[in-house]
PDB file of C-alpha atoms in Angstrom:
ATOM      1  CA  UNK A  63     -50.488  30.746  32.029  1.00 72.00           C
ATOM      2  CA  UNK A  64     -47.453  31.088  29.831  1.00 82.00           C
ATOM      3  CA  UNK A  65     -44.488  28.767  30.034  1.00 94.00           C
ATOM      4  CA  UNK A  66     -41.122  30.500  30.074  1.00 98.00           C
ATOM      5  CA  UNK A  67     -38.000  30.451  31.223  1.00 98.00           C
ATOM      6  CA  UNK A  68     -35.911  33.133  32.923  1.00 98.00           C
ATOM      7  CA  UNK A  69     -32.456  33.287  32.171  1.00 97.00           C
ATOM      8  CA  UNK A  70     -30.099  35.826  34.072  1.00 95.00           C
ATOM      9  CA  UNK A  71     -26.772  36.902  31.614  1.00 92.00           C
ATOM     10  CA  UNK A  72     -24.199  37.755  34.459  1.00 90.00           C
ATOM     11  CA  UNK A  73     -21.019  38.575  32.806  1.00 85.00           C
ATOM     12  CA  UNK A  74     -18.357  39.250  35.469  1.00 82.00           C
ATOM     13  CA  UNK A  75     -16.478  42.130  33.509  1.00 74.00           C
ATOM     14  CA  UNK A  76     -17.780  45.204  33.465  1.00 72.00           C
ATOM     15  CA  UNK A  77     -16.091  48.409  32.120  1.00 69.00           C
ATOM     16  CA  UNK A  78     -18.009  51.359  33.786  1.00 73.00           C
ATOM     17  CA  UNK A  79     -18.269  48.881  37.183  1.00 80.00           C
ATOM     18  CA  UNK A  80     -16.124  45.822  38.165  1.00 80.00           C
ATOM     19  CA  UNK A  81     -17.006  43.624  40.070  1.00 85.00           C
ATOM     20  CA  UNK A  82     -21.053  44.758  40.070  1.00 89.00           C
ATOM     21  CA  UNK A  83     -22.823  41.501  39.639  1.00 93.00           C
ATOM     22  CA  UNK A  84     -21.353  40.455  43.295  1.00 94.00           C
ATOM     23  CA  UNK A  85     -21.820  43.947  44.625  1.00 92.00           C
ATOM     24  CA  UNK A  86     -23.419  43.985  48.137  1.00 91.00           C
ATOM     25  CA  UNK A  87     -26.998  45.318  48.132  1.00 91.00           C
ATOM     26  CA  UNK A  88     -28.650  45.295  52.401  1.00 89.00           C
ATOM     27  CA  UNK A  89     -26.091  41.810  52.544  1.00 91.00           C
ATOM     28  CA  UNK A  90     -26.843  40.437  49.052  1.00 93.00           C
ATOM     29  CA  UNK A  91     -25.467  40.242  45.586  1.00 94.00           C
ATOM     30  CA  UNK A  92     -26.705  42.257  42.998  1.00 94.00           C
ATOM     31  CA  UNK A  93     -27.264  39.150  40.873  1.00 96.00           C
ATOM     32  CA  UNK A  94     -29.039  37.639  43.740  1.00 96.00           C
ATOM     33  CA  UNK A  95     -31.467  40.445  44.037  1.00 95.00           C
ATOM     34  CA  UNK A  96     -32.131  39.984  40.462  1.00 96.00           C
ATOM     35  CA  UNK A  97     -32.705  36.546  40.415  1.00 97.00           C
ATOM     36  CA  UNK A  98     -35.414  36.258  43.248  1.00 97.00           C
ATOM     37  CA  UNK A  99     -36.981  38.853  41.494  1.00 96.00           C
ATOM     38  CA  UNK A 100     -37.145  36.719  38.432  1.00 97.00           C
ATOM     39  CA  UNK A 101     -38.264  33.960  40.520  1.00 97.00           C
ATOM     40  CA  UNK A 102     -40.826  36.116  41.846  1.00 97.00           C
ATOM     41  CA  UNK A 103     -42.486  36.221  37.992  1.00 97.00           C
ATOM     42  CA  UNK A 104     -44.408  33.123  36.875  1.00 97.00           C
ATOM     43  CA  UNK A 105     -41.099  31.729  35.068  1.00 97.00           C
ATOM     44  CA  UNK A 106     -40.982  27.978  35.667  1.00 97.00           C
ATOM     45  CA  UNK A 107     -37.206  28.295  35.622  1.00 97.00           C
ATOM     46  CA  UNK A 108     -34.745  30.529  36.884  1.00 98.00           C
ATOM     47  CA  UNK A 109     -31.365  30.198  35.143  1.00 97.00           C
ATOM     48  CA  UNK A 110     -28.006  32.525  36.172  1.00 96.00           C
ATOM     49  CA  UNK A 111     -25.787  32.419  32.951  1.00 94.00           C
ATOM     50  CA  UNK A 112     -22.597  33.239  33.600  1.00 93.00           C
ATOM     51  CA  UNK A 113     -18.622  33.026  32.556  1.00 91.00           C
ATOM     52  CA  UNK A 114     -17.057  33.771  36.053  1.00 92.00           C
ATOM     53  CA  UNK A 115     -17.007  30.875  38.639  1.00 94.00           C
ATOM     54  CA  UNK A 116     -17.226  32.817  42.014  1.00 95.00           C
ATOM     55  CA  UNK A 117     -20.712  34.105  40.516  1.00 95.00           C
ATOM     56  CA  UNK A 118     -21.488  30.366  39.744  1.00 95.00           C
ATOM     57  CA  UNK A 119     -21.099  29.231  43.087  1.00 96.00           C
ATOM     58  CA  UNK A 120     -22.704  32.504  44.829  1.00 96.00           C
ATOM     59  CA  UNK A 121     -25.625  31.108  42.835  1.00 96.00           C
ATOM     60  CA  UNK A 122     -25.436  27.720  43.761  1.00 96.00           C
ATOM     61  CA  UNK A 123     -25.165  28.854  47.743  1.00 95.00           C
ATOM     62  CA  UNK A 124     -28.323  31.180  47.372  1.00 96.00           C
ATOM     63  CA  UNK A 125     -30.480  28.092  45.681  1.00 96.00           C
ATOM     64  CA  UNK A 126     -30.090  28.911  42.337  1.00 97.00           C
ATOM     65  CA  UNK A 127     -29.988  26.919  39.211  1.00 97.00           C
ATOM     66  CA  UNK A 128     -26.781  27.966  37.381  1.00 96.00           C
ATOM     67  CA  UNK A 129     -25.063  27.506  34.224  1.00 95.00           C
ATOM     68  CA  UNK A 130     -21.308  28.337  33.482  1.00 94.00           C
ATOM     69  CA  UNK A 131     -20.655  29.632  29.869  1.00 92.00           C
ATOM     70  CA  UNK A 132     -17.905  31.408  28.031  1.00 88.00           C
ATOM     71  CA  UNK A 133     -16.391  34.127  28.531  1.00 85.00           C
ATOM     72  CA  UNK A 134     -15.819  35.378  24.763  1.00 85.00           C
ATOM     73  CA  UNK A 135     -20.173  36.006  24.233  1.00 83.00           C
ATOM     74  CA  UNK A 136     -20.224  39.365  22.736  1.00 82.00           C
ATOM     75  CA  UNK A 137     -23.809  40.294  24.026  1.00 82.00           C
ATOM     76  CA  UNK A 138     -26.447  38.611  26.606  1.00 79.00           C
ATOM     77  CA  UNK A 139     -28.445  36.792  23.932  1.00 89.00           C
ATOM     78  CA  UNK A 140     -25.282  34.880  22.230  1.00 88.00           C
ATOM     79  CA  UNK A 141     -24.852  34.134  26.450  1.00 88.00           C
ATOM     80  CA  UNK A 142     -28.472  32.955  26.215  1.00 92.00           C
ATOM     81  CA  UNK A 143     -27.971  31.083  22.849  1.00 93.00           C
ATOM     82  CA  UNK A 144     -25.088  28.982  24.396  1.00 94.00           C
ATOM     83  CA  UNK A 145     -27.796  28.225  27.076  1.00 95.00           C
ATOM     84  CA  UNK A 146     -30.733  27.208  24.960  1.00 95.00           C
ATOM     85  CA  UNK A 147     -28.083  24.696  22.900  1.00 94.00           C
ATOM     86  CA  UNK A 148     -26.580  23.650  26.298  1.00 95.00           C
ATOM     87  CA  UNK A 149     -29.455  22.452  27.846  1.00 95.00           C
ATOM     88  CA  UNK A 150     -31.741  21.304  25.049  1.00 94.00           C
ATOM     89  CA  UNK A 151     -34.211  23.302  25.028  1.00 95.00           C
ATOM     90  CA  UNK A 152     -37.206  22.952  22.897  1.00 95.00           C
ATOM     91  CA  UNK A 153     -37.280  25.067  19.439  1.00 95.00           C
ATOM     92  CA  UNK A 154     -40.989  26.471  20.713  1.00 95.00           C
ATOM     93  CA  UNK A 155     -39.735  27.566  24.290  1.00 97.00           C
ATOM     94  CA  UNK A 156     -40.247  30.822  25.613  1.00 98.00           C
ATOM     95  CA  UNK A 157     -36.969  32.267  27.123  1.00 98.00           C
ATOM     96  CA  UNK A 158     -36.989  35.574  28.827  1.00 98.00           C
ATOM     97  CA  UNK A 159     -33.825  37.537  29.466  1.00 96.00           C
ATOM     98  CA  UNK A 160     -33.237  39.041  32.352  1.00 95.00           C
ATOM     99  CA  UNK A 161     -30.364  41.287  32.630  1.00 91.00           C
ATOM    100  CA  UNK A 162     -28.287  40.457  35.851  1.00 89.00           C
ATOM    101  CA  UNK A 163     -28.119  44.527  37.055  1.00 91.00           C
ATOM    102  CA  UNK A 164     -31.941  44.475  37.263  1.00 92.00           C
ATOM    103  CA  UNK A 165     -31.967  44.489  41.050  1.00 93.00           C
ATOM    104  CA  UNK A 166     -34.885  46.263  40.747  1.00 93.00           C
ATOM    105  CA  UNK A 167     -36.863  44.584  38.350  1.00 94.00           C
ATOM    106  CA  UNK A 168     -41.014  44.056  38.159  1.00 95.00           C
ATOM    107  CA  UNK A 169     -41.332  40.018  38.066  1.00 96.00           C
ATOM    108  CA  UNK A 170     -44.591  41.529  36.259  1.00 96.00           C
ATOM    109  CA  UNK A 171     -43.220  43.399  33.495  1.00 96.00           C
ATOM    110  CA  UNK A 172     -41.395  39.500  32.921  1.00 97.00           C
ATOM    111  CA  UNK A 173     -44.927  38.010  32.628  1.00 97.00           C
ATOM    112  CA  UNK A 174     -45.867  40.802  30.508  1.00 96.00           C
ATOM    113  CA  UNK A 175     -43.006  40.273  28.510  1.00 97.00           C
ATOM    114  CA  UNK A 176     -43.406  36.066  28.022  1.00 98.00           C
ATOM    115  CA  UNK A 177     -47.356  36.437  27.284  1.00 98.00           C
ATOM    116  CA  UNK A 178     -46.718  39.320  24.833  1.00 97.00           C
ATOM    117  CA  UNK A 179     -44.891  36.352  22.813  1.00 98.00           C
ATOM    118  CA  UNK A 180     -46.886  33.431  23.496  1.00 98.00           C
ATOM    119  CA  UNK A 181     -49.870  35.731  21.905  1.00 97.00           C
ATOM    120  CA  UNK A 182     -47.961  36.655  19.097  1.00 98.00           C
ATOM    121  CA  UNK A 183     -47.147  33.379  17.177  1.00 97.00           C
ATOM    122  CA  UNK A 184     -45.820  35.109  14.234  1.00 97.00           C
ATOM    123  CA  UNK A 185     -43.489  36.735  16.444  1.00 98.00           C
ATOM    124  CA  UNK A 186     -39.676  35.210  16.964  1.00 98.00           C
ATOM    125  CA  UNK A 187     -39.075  37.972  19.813  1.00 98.00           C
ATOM    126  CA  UNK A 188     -40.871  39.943  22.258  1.00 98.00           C
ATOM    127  CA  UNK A 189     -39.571  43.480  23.585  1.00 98.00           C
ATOM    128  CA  UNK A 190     -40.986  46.753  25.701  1.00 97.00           C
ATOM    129  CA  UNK A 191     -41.428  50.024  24.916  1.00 97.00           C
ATOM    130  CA  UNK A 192     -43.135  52.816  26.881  1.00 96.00           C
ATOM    131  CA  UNK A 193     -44.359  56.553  25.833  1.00 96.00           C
ATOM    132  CA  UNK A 194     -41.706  59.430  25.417  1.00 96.00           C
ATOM    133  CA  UNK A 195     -42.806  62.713  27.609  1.00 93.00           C
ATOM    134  CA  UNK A 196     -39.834  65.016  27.049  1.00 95.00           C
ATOM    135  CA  UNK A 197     -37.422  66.659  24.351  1.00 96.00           C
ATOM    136  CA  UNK A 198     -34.505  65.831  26.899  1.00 96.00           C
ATOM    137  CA  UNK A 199     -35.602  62.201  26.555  1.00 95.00           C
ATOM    138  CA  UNK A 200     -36.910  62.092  22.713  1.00 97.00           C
ATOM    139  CA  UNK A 201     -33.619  63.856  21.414  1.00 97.00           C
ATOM    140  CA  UNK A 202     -30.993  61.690  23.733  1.00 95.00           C
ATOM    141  CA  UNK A 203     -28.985  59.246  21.529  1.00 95.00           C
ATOM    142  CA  UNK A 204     -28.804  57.052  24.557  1.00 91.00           C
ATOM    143  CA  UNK A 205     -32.460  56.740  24.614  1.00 94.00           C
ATOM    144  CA  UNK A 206     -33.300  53.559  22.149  1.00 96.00           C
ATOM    145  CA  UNK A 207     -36.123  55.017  19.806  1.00 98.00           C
ATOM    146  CA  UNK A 208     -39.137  52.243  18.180  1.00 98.00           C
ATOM    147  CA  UNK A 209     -41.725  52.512  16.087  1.00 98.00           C
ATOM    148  CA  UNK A 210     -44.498  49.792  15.587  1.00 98.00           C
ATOM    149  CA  UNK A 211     -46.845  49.315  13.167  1.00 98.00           C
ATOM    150  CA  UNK A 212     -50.291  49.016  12.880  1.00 97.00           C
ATOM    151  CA  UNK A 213     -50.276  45.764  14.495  1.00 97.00           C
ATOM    152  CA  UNK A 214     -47.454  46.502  17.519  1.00 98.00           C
ATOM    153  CA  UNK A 215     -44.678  44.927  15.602  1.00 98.00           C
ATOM    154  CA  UNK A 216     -41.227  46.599  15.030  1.00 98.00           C
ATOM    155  CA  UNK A 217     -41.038  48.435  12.089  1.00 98.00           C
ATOM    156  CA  UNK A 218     -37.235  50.292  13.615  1.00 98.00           C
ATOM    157  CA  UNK A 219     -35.199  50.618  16.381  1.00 98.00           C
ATOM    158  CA  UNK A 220     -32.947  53.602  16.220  1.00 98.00           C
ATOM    159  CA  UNK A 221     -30.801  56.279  18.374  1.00 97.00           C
ATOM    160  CA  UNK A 222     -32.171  59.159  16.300  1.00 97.00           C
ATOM    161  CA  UNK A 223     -35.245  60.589  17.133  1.00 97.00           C
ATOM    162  CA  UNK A 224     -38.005  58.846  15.256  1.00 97.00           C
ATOM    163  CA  UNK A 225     -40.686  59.553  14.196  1.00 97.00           C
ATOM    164  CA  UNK A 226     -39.890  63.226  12.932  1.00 97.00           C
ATOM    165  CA  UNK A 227     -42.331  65.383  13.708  1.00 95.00           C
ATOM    166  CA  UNK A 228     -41.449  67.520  10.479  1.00 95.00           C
ATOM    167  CA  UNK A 229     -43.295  70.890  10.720  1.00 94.00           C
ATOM    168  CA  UNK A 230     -43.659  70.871  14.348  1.00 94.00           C
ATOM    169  CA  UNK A 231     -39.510  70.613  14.611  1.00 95.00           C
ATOM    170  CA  UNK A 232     -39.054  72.917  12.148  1.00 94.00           C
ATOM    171  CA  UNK A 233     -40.303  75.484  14.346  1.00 93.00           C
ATOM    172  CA  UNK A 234     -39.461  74.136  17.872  1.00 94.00           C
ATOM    173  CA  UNK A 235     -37.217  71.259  19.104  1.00 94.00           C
ATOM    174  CA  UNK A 236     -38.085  72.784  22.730  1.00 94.00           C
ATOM    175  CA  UNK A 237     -40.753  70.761  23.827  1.00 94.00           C
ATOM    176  CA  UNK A 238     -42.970  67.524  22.337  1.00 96.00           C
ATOM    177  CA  UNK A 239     -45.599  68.649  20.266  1.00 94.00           C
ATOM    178  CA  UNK A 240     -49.601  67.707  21.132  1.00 92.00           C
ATOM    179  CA  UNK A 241     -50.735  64.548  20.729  1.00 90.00           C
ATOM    180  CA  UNK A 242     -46.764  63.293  19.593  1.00 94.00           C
ATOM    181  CA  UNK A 243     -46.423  59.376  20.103  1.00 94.00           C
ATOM    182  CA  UNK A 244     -42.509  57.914  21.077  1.00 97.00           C
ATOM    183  CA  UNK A 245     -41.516  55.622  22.027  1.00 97.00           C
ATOM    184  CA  UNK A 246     -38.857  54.941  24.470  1.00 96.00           C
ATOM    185  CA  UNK A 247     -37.362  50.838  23.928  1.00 96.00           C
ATOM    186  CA  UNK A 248     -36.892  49.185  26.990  1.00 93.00           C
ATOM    187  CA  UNK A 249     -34.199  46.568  26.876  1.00 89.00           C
ATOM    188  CA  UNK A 250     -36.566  43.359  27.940  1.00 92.00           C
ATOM    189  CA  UNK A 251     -36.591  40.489  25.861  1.00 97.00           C
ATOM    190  CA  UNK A 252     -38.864  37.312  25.368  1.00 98.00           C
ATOM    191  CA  UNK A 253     -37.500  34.837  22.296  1.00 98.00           C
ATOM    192  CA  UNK A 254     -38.482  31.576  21.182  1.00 97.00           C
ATOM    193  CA  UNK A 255     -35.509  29.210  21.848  1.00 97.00           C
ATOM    194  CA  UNK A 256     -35.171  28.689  17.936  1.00 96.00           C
ATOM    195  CA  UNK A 257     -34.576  32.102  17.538  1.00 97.00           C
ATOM    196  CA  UNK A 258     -31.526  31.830  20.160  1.00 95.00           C
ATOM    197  CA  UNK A 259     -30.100  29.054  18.458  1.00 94.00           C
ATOM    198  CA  UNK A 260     -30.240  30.655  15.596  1.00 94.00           C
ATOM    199  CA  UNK A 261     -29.109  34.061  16.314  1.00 93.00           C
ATOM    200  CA  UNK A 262     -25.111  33.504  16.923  1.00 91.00           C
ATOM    201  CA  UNK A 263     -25.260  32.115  12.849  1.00 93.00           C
ATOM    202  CA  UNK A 264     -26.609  35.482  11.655  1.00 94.00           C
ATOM    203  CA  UNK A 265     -24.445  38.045   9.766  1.00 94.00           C
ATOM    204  CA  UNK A 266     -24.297  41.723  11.550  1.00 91.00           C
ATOM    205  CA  UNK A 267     -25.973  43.679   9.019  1.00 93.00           C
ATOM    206  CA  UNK A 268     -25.236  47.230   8.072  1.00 96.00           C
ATOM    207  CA  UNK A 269     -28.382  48.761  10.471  1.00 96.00           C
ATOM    208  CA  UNK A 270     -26.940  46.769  13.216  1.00 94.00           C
ATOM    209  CA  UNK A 271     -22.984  48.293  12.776  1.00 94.00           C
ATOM    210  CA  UNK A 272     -24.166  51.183  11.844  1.00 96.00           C
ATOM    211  CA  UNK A 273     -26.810  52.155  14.979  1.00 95.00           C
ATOM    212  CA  UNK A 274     -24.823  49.829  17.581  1.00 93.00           C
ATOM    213  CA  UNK A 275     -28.391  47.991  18.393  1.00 94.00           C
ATOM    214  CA  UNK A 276     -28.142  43.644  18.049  1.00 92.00           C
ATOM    215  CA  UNK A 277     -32.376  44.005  18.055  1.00 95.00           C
ATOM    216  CA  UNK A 278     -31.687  45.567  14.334  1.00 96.00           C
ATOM    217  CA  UNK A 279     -30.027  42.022  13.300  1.00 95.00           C
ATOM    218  CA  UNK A 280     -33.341  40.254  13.694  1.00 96.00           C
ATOM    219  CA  UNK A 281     -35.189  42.637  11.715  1.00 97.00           C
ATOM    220  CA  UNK A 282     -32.820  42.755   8.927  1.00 97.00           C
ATOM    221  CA  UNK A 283     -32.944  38.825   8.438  1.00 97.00           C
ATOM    222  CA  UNK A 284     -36.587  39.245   8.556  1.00 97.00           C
ATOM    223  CA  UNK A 285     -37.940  38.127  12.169  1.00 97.00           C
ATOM    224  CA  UNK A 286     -40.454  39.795  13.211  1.00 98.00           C
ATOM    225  CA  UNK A 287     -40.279  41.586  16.997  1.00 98.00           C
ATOM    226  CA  UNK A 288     -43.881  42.216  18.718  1.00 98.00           C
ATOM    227  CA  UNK A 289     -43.642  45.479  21.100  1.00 98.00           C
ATOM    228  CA  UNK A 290     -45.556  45.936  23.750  1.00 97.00           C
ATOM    229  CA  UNK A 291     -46.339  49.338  25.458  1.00 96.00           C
ATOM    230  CA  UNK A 292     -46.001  49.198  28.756  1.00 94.00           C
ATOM    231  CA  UNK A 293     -47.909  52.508  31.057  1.00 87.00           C
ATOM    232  CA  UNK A 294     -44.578  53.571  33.062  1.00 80.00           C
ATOM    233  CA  UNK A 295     -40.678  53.157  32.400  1.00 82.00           C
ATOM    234  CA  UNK A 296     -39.156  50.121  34.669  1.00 82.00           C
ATOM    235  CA  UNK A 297     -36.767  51.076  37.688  1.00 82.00           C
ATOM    236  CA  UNK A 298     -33.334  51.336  36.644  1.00 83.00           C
ATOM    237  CA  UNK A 299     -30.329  49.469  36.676  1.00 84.00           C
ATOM    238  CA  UNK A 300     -26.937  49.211  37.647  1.00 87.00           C
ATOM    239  CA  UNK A 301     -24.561  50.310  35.346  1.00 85.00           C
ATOM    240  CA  UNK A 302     -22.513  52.900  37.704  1.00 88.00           C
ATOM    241  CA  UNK A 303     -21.418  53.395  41.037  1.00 89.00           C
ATOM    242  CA  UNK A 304     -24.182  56.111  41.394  1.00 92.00           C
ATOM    243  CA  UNK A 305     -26.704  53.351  40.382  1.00 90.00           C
ATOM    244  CA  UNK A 306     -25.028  50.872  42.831  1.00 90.00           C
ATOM    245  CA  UNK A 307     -25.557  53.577  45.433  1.00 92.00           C
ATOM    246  CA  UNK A 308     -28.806  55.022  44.676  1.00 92.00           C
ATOM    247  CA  UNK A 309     -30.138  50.643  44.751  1.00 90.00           C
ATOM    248  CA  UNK A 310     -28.368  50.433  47.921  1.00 91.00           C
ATOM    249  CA  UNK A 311     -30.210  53.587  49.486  1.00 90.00           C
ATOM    250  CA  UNK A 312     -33.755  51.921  47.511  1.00 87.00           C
ATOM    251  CA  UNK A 313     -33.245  48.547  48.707  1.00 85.00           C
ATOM    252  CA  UNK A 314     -32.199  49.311  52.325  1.00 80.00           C
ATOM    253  CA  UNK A 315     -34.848  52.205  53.355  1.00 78.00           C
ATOM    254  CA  UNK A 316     -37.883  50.174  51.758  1.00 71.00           C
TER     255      UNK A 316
END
C-alpha cells in the first residue's frame, strides 16, 4: 500500500461563492464533507490547509489535523508547498491534493491517484484524465484538454481542442469522429514533496501565461507528469450556488 498524504487547500475567499468552504451541507461544512472523504482513502494523513481561522478551528472541532497558512498563495499547490516546508516533510513523500469543494469526492480515485505516482518513479507529479464523448465537451475552452504519450506521461495540457482530428474537422465539427481518443484533465493531483518545495521557485513560463494552466509550469522546466485514465468523470464540485444546491439535494436524499 502506498504512503501518502492528503492535504485539503481551503482558501476562505472565493469570487463566484463566499463563504463556500463553511457552507452547510445535511448540518456539515463543505470542507468537512471533503475531508472525511479524504480520510475515507488510504491517506495516512489528513491535512486542512487553510488561511482563514474560523475554517481552522471548524477543523479542529470536527477532529481534524489542521494547518494555518497565508493568505497571499496564488494557487492550491504554492498552499501545499508552504505545507510540505512547514511541516518537514520528506523530499520522497507522496502528497495528494485534495481540493476543499470536493464534497463529493471518490476516496478511491485518491488511491488511484497516490499509486499512479508511487509506480511511476520517474514521475515528479501524478494527475487524471478520463475519455472525451462529445463535441460540446471536446470544443469547450473550459474543458482542460491532455495528451499522453506512449508511455501515459504528459506530452500537453491545453484549452484548445487537442488532438486535431484534421480531415475529419474539416468536414464536420458536429460530432466526434470513430474511434477519436480525448482526453478530458481532471484537476487531481499526486506530487512528490520535493516537487512542492520546489515549485513556488519556478518562473511562470510563456505556456503557463499564455493557456492560464500552473500544470504547464512543470512541464516547461522539464518534470515529467504521469496521467492516468480513469473509466468515468468524478462528481463535481462546488464552485456555484447551483453546485452548492444541487450537493445539498445529493447529500441529503442519499
Amino acid at each position: 500500500m502506498t504512503d501518502f498524504i492528503a492535504v485539503i487547500p481551503a482558501r476562505a475567499a472565493s469570487t463566484r461563492l463566499p463563504g463556500k468552504m463553511l457552507a452547510d451541507i445535511a448540518g456539515k461544512p463543505l470542507v468537512i464533507h471533503t475531508a472525511e472523504r479524504a480520510r475515507a482513502s488510504e491517506a495516512s494523513r489528513v491535512i486542512i490547509a487553510t488561511d482563514n481561522r474560523q475554517i481552522e478551528d471548524c477543523a479542529l472541532q470536527h477532529g481534524f489535523e489542521t494547518l494555518l497558512t497565508r493568505e497571499d498563495h496564488p494557487s492550491g499547490t504554492d498552499r501545499l508547498a508552504e505545507v510540505a516546508n512547514k511541516l518537514g516533510f520528506d523530499n520522497a513523500q507522496i502528497v495528494v491534493n485534495v481540493q476543499g469543494d470536493e464534497p463529493l469526492i471518490d476516496p478511491e480515485l485518491i488511491n488511484q491517484t497516490a499509486h499512479a505516482l508511487a509506480s511511476h518513479p520517474e514521475a515528479s507529479i501524478a494527475t487524471c484524465a478520463y475519455s472525451i464523448s462529445s463535441s460540446e465537451q471536446f470544443f469547450n475552452p473550459n474543458v482542460v484538454k491532455v495528451v499522453r504519450d506512449t508511455q501515459g506521461f504528459a506530452i500537453y495540457f491545453s484549452r484548445a481542442p487537442i488532438p486535431w482530428a484534421r480531415d475529419a474537422f474539416n468536414q464536420d465539427r458536429s460530432r466526434l469522429p470513430p474511434s477519436f481518443s480525448a482526453l478530458h484533465h481532471i484537476g487531481m493531483y499526486a506530487y512528490r514533496s520535493f516537487f512542492l518545495k520546489q515549485f513556488p521557485l519556478l518562473a511562470q513560463g510563456a505556456l503557463e501565461t499564455t493557456e492560464a494552466l500552473e500544470q504547464l509550469r512543470a512541464l516547461e522546466h522539464g518534470h515529467k507528469i504521469y496521467v492516468l485514465q480513469t473509466r468515468q468523470a468524478p462528481l463535481a464540485g462546488v464552485d456555484t450556488p447551483e453546485d452548492l444546491e444541487r450537493v445539498r439535494n445529493f447529500l441529503e436524499n442519499r
